[in-house]
Short mmCIF file of C-alpha atoms in Angstrom, two decimals:
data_model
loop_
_atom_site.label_atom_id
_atom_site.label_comp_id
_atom_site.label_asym_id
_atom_site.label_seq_id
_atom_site.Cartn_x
_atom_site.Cartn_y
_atom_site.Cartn_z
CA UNK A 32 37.40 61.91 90.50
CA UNK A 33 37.40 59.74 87.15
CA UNK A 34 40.09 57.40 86.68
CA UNK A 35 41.78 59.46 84.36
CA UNK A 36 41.51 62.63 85.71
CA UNK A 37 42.82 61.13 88.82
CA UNK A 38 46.41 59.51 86.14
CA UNK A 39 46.69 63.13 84.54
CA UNK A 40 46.36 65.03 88.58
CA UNK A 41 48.92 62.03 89.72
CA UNK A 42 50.42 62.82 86.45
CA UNK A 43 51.20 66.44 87.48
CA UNK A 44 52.12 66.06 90.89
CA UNK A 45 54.67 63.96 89.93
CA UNK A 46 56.15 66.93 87.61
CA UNK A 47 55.58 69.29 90.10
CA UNK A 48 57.49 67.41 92.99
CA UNK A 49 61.08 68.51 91.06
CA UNK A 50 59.46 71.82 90.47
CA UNK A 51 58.55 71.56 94.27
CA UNK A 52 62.16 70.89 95.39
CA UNK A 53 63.75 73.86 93.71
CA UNK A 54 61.28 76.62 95.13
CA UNK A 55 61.97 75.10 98.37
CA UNK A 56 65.42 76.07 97.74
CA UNK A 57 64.19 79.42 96.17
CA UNK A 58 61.78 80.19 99.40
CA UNK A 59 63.86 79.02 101.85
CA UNK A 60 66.14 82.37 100.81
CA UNK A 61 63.17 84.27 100.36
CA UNK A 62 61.75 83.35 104.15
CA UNK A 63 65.12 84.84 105.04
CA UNK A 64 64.32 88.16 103.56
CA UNK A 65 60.96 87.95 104.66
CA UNK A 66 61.95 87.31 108.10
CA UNK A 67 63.63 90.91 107.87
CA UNK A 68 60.35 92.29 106.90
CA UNK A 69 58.69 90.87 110.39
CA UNK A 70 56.46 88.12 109.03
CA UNK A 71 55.77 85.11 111.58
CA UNK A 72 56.23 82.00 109.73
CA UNK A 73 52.80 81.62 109.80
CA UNK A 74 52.12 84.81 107.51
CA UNK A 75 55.35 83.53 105.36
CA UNK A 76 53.55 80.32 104.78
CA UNK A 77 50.17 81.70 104.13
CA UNK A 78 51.48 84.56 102.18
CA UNK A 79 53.73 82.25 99.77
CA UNK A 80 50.77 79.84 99.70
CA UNK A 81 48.50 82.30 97.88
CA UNK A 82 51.03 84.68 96.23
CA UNK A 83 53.31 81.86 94.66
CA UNK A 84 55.60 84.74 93.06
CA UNK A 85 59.77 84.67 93.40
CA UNK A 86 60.64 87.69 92.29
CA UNK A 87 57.33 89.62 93.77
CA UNK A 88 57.50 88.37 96.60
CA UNK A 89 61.06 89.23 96.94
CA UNK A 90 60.06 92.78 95.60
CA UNK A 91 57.67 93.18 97.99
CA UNK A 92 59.25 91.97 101.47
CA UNK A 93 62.09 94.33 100.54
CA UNK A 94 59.41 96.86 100.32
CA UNK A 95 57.85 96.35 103.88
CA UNK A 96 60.93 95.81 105.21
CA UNK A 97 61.69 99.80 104.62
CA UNK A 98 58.02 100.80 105.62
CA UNK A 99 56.76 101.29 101.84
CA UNK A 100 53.68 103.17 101.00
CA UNK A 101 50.80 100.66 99.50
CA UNK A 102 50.97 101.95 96.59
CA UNK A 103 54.35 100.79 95.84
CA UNK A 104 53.35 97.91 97.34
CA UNK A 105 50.69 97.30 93.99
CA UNK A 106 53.35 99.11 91.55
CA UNK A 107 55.21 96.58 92.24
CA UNK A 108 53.93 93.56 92.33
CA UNK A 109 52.30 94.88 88.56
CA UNK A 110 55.55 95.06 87.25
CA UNK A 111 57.08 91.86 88.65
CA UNK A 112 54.58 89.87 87.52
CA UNK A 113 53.01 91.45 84.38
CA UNK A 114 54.43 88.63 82.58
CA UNK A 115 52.19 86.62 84.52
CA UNK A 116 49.26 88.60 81.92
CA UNK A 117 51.04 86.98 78.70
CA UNK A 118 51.65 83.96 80.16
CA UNK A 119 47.80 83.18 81.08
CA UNK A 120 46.87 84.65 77.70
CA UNK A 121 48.93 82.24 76.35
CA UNK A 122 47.25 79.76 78.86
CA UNK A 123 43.36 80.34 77.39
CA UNK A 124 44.50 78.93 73.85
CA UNK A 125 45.81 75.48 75.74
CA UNK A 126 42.21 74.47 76.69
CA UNK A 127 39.80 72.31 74.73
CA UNK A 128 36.44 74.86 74.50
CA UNK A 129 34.40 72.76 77.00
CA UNK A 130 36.62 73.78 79.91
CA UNK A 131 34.66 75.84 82.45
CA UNK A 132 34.90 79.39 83.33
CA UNK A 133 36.22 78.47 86.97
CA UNK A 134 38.58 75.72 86.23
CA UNK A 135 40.35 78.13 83.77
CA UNK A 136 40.23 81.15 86.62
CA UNK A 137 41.78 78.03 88.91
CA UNK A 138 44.67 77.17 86.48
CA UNK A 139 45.23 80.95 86.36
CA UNK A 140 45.82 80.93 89.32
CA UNK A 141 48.07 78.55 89.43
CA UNK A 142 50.21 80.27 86.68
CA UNK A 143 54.10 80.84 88.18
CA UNK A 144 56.92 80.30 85.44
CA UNK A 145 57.32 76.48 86.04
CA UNK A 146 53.92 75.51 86.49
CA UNK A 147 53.40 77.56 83.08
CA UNK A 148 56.12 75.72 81.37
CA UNK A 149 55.46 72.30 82.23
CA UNK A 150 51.43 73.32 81.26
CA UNK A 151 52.44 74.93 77.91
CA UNK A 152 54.85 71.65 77.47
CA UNK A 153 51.72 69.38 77.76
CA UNK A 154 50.99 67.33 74.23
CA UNK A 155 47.58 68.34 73.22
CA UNK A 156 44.70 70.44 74.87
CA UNK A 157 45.60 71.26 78.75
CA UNK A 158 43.35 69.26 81.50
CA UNK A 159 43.20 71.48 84.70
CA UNK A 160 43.92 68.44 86.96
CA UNK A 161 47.57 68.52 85.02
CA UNK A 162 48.57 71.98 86.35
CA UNK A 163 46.31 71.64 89.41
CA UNK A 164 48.22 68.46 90.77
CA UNK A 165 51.63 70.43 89.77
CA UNK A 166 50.66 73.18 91.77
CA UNK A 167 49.55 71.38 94.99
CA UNK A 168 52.42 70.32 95.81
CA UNK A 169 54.86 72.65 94.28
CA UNK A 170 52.97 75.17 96.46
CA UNK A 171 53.22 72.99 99.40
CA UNK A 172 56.64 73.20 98.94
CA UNK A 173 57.18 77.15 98.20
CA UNK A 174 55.05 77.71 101.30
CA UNK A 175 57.09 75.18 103.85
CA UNK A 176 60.53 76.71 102.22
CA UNK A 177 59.10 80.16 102.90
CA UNK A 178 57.95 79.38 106.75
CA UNK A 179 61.27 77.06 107.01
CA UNK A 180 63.45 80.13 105.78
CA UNK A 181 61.91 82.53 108.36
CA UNK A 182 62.54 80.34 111.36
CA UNK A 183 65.57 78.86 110.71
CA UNK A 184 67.44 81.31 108.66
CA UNK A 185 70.39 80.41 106.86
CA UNK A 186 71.25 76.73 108.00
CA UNK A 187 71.72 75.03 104.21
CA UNK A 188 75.25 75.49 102.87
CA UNK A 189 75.36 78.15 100.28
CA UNK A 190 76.85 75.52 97.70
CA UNK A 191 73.61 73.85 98.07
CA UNK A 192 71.46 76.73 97.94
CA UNK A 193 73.27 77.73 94.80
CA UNK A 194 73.52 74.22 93.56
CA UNK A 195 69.43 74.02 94.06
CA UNK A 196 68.68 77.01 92.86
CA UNK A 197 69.49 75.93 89.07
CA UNK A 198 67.13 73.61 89.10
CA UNK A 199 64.62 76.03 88.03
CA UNK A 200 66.49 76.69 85.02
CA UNK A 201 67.31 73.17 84.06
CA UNK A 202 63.57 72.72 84.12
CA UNK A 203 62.72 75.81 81.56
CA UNK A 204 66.20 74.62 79.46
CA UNK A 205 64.19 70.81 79.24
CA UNK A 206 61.11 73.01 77.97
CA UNK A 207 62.89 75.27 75.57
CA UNK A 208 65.24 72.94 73.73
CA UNK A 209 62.93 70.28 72.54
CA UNK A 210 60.89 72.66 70.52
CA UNK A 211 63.70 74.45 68.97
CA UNK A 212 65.09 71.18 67.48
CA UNK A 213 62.03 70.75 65.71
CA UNK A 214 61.20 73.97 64.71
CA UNK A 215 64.01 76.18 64.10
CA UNK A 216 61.96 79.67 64.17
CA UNK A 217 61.56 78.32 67.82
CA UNK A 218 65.16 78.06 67.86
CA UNK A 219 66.20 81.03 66.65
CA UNK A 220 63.72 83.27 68.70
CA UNK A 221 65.63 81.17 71.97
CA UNK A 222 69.07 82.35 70.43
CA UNK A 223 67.75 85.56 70.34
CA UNK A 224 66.22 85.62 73.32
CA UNK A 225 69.45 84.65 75.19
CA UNK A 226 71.43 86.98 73.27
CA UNK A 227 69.30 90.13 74.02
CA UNK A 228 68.54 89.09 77.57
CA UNK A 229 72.38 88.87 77.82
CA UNK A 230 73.21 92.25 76.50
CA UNK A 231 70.17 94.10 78.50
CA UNK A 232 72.18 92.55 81.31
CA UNK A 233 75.00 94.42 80.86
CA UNK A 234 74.88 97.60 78.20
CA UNK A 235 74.57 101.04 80.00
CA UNK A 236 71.17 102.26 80.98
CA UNK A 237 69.28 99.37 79.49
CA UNK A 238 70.55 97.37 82.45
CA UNK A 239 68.88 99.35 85.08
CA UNK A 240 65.77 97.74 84.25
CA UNK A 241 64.29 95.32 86.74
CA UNK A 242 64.25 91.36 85.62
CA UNK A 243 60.72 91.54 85.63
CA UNK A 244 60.59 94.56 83.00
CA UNK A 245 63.34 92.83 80.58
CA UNK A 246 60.99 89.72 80.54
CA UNK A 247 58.32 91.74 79.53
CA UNK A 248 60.04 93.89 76.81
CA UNK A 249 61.78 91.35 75.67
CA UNK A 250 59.33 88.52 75.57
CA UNK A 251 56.96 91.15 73.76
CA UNK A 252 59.70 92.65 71.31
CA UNK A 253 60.99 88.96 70.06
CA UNK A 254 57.71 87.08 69.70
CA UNK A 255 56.21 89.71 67.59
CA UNK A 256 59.28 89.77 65.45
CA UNK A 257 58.92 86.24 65.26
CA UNK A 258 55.34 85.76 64.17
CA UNK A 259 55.59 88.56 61.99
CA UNK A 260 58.77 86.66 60.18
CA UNK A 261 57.33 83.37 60.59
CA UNK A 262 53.56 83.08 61.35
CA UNK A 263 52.67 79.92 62.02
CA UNK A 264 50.33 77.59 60.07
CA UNK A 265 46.59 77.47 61.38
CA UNK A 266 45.53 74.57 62.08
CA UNK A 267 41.86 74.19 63.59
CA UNK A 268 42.02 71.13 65.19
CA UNK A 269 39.98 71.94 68.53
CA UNK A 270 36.98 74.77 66.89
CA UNK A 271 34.58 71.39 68.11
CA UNK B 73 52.17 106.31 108.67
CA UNK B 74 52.19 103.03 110.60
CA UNK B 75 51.66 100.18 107.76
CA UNK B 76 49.65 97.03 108.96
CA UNK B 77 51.89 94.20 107.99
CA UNK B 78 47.82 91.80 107.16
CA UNK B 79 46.88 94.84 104.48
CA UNK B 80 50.78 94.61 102.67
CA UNK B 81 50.50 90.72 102.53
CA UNK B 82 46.31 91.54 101.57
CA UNK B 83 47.62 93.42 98.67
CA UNK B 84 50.56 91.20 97.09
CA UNK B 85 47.63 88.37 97.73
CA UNK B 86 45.38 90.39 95.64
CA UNK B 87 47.17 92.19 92.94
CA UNK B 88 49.51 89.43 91.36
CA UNK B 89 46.40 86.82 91.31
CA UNK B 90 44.50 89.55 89.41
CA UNK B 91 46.99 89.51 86.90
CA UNK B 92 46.61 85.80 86.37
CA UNK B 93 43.24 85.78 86.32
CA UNK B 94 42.12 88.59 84.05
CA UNK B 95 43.20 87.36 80.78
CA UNK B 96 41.40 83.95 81.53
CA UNK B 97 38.00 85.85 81.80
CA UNK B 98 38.47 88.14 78.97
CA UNK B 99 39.58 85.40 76.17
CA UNK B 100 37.49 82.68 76.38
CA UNK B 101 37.40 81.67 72.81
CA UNK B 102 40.11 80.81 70.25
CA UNK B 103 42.29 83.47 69.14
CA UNK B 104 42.02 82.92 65.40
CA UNK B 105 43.83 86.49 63.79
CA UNK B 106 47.21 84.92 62.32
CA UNK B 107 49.28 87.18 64.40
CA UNK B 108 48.28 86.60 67.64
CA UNK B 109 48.21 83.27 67.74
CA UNK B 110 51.98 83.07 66.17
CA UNK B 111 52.56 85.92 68.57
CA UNK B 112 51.33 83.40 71.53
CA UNK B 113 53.10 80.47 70.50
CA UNK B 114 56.34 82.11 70.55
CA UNK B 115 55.46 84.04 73.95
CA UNK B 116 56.40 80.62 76.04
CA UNK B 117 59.56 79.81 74.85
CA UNK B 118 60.84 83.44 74.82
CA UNK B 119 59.73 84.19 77.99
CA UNK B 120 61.59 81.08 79.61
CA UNK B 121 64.46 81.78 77.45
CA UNK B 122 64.82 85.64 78.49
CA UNK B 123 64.28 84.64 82.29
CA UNK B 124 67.09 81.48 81.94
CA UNK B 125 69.85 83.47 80.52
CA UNK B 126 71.40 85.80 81.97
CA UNK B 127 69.81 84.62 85.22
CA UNK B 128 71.24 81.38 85.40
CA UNK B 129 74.58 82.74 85.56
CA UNK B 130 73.64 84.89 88.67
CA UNK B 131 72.24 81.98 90.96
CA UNK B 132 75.45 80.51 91.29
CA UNK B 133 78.62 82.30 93.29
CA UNK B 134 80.82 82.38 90.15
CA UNK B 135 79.10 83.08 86.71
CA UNK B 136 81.18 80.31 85.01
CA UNK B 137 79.34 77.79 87.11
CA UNK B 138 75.63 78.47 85.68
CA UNK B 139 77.35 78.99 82.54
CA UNK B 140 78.31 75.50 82.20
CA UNK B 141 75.28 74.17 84.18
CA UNK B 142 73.32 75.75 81.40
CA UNK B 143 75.72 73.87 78.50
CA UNK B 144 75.09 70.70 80.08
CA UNK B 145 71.16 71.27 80.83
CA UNK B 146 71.07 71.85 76.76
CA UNK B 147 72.97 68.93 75.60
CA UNK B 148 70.99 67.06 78.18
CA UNK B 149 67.69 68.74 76.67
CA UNK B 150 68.93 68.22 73.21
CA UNK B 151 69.21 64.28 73.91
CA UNK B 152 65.59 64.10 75.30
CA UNK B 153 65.87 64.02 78.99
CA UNK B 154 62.65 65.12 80.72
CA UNK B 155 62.35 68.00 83.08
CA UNK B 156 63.78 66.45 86.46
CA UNK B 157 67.06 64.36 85.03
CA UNK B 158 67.87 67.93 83.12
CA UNK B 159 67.10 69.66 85.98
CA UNK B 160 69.40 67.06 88.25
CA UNK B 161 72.28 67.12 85.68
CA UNK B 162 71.92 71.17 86.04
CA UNK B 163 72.22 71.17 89.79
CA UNK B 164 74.90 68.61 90.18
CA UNK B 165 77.83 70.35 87.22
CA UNK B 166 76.09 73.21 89.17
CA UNK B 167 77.32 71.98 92.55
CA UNK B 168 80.91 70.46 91.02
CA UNK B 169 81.06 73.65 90.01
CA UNK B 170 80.40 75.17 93.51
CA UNK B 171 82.91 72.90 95.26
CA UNK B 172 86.11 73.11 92.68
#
């Protein structure tokens, strides 16, 4: 590895390792469910490894746990983590051109909702090793809480599962706000966001929809108000 | 029907890291129609925003906690703390919070 490839993968480990320590938290609940579901901690770990999903995964241990057919096995994890779709799209503008075909497949696959925060956060053109050094050991981690969870169920206090479990936020709050103090569109489309998130939450009907679904109508529904009320300014800095 | 718990795992495995992967090999290129790429440079921060708030208020055993948490995560943010001292500050009123 080049020298700085090697600073920018040490680079993203080190902003994975927070990242890291709140999916343990996250996982170590979910290993609990997934315990109920019959996974060893083996398949837990392996599982969480490769998958890397909260709420899907959560979707879909509930799912075996009641003997569900396949199919809602896929139908599910499609609508849990179709935001997983607009975040990579979002992903393939982050790249300098010269970035291969299988590094950006890689980084894909890497995408969860902190690893695609701290990537989008990144000044400039995204190098793979960033989110690839993130993801190694935030993965680690998610897999390990996962296996931990299974075996030795609920043994963490609830204060500090609750307590750890906002760390996830705090990270996407240290993403969000920085952007919408500089541009206030930005701003305003967060205010929005929290608003209307808040309200699907809790009016009649509209609150039977899944997280997963309100992230996608939502996300959809404000950004395209957004650009459409403020398009941003083209700039072609990276057409080389 | 007896389900093999290998083909359920097989599947999850399958399905969400096709979702990650397809856009990657279908837009290889710059997006360069005005819309879109405002549309995609708003997608990030809404996303994150939408999946912060109401959640945050649901991870902790009393709303009010993660309600706070959040206030001091964005004056926090708002000062220019990186990622992991917001995210500390966030678990810690978050645990205060827990304890009281």
């Amino acid at each position: 590895m080049r020298t700085a490839t090697r600073s920018i993968f040490l680079h993203g480990m080190r902003d994975g390792f927070p990242i890291g320590m709140g999916y343990f938290a996250v996982s170590f609940s979910l290993g609990i469910i997934a315990a109920k579901a019959g996974l060893t901690a083996w398949m837990g770990f392996v599982g969480s490894f490769l998958t890397r999903a909260s709420a899907g995964e959560y979707g879909v241990y509930s799912l075996i746990a009641i003997g569900a057919s396949y199919v809602e096995v896929v139908a599910m994890c499609l609508v849990t983590n179709l935001r997983y779709l607009l975040m990579s799209t979002a992903l393939t503008q982050k790249f300098a051109s010269n970035v291969s075909l299988l590094k950006r497949i890689l980084v894909a696959c890497c995408v969860t909702d902190e690893i695609f925060g701290i990537s989008i956060a990144y000044p400039g053109n995204l190098p793979p090793a960033y989110p690839f050094g993130a993801m190694l050991i935030s993965t680690t981690m998610w897999a390990l809480g996962t296996a931990v969870g299974i075996v030795a169920g609920e043994i963490l206090p609830p204060h500090v599962v609750a307590a750890l479990s906002v760390a996830l936020y705090g990270m996407f709050i240290a993403i969000i706000i920085p952007p919408s103090k500089r541009d206030y569109a930005v701003g305003i489309s967060v205010i929005a966001s929290f608003l209307l998130s808040w309200l699907c939450s809790v009016l009649p009907t509209v609150r039977e929809m899944s997280a997963g679904t309100r992230t996608i109508v939502l996300t959809i529904l404000i950004a395209a108000v957004a650009a459409y009320v403020k398009p941003i300014k083209i700039e072609d800095h990276d057409e080389a | 029907m007896k389900h093999s718990l290998l083909i359920y795992l097989f599947i999850m495995v399958l399905v969400t890291n096709l979702i990650r992967v397809l856009p990657m090999t279908l837009i290889r290129r710059r997006i360069t129609h005005p819309f879109l790429r405002s549309f995609l440079y708003y997608v990030p921060y809404v996303t994150l925003a939408v999946m912060t708030f109401p959640a945050i208020m649901q991870a902790t055993s009393s709303p009010w906690g993660g309600f706070i948490a959040l206030l001091f995560g964005i004056v926090a943010a708002w000062f220019g703390w990186g990622l992991f001292p917001v995210a500390a500050v966030c678990c810690i009123v978050a645990f205060v919070c827990e304890i009281l």
